[in-house]
XYZ file of C-alpha atoms in Angstrom:
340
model
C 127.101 96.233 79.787
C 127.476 92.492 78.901
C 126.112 91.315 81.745
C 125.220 93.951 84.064
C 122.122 95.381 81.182
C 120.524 91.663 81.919
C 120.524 91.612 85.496
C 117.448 93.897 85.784
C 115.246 90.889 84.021
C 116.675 88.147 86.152
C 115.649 90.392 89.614
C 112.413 90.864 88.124
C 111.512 87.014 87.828
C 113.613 86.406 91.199
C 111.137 88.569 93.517
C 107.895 88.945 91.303
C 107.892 84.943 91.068
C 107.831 84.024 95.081
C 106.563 87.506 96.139
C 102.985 86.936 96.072
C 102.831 83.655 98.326
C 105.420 85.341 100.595
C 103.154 87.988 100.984
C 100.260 86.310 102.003
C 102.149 85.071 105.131
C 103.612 88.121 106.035
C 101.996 90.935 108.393
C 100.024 93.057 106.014
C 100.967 96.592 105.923
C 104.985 96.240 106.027
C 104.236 93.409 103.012
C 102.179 96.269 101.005
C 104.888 98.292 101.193
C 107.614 95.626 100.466
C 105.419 94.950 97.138
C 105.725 98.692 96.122
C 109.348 98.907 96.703
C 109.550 95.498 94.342
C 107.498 96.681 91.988
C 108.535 100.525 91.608
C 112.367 99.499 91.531
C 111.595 96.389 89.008
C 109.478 98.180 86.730
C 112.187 101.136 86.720
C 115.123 98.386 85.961
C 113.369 96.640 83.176
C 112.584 99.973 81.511
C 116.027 100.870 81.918
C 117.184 97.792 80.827
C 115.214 98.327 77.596
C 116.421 101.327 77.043
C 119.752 100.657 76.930
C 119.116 97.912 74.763
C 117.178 99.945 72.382
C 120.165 102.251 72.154
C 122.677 100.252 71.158
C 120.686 99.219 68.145
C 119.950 103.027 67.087
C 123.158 103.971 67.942
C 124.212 102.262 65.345
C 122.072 103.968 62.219
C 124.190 105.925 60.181
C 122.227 109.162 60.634
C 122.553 109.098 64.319
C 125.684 108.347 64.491
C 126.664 111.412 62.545
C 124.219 113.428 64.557
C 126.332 111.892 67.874
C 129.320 112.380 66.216
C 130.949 108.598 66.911
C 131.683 106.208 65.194
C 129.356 103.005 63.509
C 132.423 100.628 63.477
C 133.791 101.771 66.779
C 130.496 101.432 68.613
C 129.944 97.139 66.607
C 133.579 96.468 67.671
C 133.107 98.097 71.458
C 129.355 96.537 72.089
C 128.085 92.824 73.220
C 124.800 93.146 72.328
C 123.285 91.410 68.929
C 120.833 93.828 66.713
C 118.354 91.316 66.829
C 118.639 91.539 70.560
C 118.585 95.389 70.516
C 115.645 95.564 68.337
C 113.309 93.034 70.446
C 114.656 95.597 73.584
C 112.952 98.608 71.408
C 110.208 96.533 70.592
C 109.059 95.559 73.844
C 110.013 99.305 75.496
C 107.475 100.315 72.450
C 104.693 97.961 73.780
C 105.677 98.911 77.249
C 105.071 102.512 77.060
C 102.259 102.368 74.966
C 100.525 100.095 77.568
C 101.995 102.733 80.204
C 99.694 105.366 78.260
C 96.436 103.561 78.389
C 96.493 101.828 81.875
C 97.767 105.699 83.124
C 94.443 107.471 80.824
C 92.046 104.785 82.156
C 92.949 105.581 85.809
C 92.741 109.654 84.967
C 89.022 108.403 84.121
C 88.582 106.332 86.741
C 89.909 109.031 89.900
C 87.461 111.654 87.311
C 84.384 109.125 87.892
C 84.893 108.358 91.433
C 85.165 112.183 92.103
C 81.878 113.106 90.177
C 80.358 109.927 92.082
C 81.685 111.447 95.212
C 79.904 114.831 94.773
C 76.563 112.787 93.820
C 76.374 110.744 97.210
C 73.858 112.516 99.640
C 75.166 114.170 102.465
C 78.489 115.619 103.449
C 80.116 113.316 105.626
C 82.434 110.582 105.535
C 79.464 108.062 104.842
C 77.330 107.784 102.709
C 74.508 105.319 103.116
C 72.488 104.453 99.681
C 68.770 103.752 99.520
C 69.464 100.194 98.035
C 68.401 96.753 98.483
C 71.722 95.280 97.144
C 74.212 94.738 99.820
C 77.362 97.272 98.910
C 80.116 97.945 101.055
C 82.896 100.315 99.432
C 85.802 102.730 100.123
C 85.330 105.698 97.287
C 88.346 107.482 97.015
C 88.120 110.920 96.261
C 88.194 114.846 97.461
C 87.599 113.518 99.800
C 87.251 110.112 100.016
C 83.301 108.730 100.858
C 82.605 105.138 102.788
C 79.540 104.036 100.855
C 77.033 101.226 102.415
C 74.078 100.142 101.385
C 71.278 99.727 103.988
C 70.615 96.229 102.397
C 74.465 95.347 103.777
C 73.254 97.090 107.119
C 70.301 94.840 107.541
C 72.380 91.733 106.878
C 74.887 92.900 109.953
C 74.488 93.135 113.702
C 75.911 96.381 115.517
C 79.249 94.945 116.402
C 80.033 93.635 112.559
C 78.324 97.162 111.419
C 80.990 98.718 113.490
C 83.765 96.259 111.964
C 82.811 96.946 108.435
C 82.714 100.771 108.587
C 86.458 100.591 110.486
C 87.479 98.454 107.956
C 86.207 100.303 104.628
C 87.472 103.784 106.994
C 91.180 101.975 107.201
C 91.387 102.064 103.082
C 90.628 105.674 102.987
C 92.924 106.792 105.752
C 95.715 104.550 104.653
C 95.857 105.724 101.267
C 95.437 102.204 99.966
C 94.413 103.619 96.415
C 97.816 104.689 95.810
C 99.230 101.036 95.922
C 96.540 100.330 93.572
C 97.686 102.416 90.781
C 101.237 101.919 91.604
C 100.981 98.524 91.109
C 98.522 98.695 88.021
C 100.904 101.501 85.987
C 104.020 99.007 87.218
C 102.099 96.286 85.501
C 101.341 97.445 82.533
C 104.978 98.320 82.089
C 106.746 95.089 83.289
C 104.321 91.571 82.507
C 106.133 90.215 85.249
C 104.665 92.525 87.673
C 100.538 91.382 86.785
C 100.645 88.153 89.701
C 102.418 90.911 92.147
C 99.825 93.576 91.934
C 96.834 91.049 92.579
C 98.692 90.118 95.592
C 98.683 93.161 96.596
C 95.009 93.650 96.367
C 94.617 91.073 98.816
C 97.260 92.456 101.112
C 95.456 95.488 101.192
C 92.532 93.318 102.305
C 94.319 92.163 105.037
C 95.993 95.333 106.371
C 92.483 97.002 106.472
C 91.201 94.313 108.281
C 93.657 94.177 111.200
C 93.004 98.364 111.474
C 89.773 96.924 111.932
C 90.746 94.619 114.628
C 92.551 96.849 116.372
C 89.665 99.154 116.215
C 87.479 97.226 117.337
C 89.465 94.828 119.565
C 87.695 91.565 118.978
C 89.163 89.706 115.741
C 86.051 87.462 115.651
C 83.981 90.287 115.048
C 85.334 90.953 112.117
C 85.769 87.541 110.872
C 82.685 86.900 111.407
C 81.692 90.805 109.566
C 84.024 89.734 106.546
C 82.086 86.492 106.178
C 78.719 87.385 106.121
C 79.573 90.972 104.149
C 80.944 88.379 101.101
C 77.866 85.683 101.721
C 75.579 88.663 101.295
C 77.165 90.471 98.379
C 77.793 86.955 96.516
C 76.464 87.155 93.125
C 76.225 90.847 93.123
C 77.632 93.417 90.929
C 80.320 96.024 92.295
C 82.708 98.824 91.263
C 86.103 98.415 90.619
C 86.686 99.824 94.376
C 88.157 98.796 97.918
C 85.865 96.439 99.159
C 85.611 94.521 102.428
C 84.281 92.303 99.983
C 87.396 91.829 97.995
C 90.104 89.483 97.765
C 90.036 85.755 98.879
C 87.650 85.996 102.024
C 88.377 82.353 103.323
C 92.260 83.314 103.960
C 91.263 86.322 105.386
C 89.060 84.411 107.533
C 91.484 82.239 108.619
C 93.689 84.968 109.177
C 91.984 86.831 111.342
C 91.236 83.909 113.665
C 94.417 83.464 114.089
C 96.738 85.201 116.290
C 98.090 88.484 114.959
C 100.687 87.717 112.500
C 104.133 88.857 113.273
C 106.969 90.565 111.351
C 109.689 88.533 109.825
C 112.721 90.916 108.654
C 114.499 87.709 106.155
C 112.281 88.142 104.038
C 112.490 92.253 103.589
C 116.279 91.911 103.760
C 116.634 89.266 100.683
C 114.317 91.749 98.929
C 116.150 94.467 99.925
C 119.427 92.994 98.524
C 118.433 91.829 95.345
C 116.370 95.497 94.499
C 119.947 96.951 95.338
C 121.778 94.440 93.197
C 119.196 95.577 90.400
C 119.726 99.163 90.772
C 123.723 99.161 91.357
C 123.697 96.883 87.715
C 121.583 99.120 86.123
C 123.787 102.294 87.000
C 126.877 100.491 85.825
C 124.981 99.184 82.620
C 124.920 103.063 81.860
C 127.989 103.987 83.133
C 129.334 101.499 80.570
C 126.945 102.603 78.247
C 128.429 106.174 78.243
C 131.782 104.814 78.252
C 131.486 102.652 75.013
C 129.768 106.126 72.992
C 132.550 108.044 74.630
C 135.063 105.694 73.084
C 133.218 105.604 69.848
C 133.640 109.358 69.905
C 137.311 109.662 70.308
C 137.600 106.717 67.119
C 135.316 109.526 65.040
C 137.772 112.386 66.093
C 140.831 110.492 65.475
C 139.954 109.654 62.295
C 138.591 113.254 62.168
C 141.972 114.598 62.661
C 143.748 112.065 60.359
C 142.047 113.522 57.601
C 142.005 117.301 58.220
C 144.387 117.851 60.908
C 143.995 118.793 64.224
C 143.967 122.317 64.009
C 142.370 122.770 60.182
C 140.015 125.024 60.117
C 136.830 123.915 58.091
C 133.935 125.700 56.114
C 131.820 123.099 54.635
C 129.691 120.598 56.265
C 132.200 119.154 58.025
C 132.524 122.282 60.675
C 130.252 121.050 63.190
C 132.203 117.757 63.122
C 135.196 119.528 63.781
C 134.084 122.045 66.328
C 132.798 119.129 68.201
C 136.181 117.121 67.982
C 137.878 120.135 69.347
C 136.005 120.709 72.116
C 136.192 116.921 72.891
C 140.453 117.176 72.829
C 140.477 120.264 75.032
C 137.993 118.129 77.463
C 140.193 114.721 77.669
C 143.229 117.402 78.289
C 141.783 119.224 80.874
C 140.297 116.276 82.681
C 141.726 112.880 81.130
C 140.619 110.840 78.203
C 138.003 108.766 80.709
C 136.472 111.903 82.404
């Protein structure tokens, strides 16, 4: 666990730092789904990580350690890690879970009020359009999900843009796009490092439901030229915390979108790939060493167990747990070695 327990932190800076940018260059939907591979695995390594940290420093109370039956001394001589270093890795798993609480009760409100909004939008189908001056444009995920426009946004569009905005705002329902969204918030709030990652991924999300829309719609200008005027219209004007066509930064997705459909580089996904299964394969043998060192600590506790009373004494004080416990642990190393 010297080494291996740390590795986790390093991956995290190695692909949160350059994945945004990279992102933004790569074809949309395969790059959302890259960014919820980095941040599911990363957030899962660093709370690992801090967990094992944590443990080594309450390992080491005296009460636990008689509760574990192993040994304080054995466990110091066997383990790398400082106590200052353990306690900052409880610390921050403390802050980490707490924030893990209140992001996760804010989006419980959050899928509540879009539901109740949902059943308050007039009609029964898929859109919804509102009675309102103020151009809107929004997916509304839900049971089920509701495309809401404004007929203020519908005056300030021509048919073929209408038709571009609606596929667009229809690709974030159908896609699920929500789900990334609270993935990447709840791996946020647990890992810092993840925070520039997830508002990547907002604009990824941008961009994948705009080339559904393209697709759709078969003219890329059209909705270009939809994206442009939707944001010029709705400058200035107040809007849920909801997909958007709106959303993200509409110049690059301009840009984009003139361009020529981008296509799918694999280096990229494969470095990824390699260092999410360098951070998993250290954080399995950071436990594996983890058990190891308590298992160790153990047999110190029993031997010295044994020293005292014997092997085979039979006890009726306080001490009989202890020595049930060694027991069992002797007739376990003989059946299946002292490292089983």
């Amino acid at each position: 666990m010297r080494i291996s327990v740390y590795v986790p932190f390093l991956v995290s800076a190695l692909l949160t730092l350059p994945a945004p940018r990279l992102a933004r260059r790569l074809a949309p939907r395969p790059a959302a789904w890259a960014l919820a591979c980095v941040a599911l695995v990363t957030a899962a390594g660093w709370t690992g990580s801090l967990a094992l940290l944590a443990f080594t420093g309450v390992a080491q109370i005296p009460q636990v350690a008689a509760e574990g039956h192993w040994s304080v001394r054995a466990l110091r001589a066997e383990d790398p890690v400082h106590l200052t270093v353990a306690a900052g890795g409880a610390l921050l798993l403390a802050v980490s879970l707490v924030l893990l609480a209140v992001t996760a009760v804010r989006h419980v409100r959050q899928v509540a009020g879009a539901r109740r909004e949902c059943a308050r939008l007039p009609g029964d189908t898929e859109l919804a359009v509102l009675d309102d001056d103020a151009p809107l444009a929004f997916a509304l995920a839900g049971a089920p999900g509701r495309i809401v426009v404004s007929r203020g946004m519908l005056r300030c569009l021509d048919d073929d843009e209408r038709g571009a905005l609606l596929a667009h705002e229809r690709a974030h329902l159908h896609a699920g796009h929500h789900h990334f969204q609270t993935l990447w918030r709840l791996t946020a709030a647990v890992n810092p490092l993840l925070r520039p990652l997830a508002d990547a991924g907002a604009f990824v999300l941008e961009r994948w439901a705009d080339e559904e829309a393209a697709a759709r719609v078969g003219d890329r200008t059209v909705v270009a030229r939809a994206v442009g005027r939707a944001a010029l219209a709705a400058a200035g004007v107040s809007r849920p915390s909801v997909l958007a066509a709106t959303g993200g930064v509409v110049p690059q997705r301009v840009r984009a979108l003139l361009a020529p459909p981008p296509t799918r580089r694999t280096l990229p996904f494969v470095a990824g790939a390699l260092l999410l299964t360098l951070c998993s394969v250290s954080l399995v043998d950071a436990a594996s060493d983890s058990d190891e060192m308590v298992d160790s600590a153990k047999r110190v506790r029993c031997a010295a167990h044994d020293a005292a009373t014997g092997p085979t004494a039979v006890t009726t004080d306080h001490r009989h747990r202890r020595h049930d416990f060694c027991r069992g642990y002797r007739d376990r190393d003989e059946h299946q070695g002292p490292h089983a």
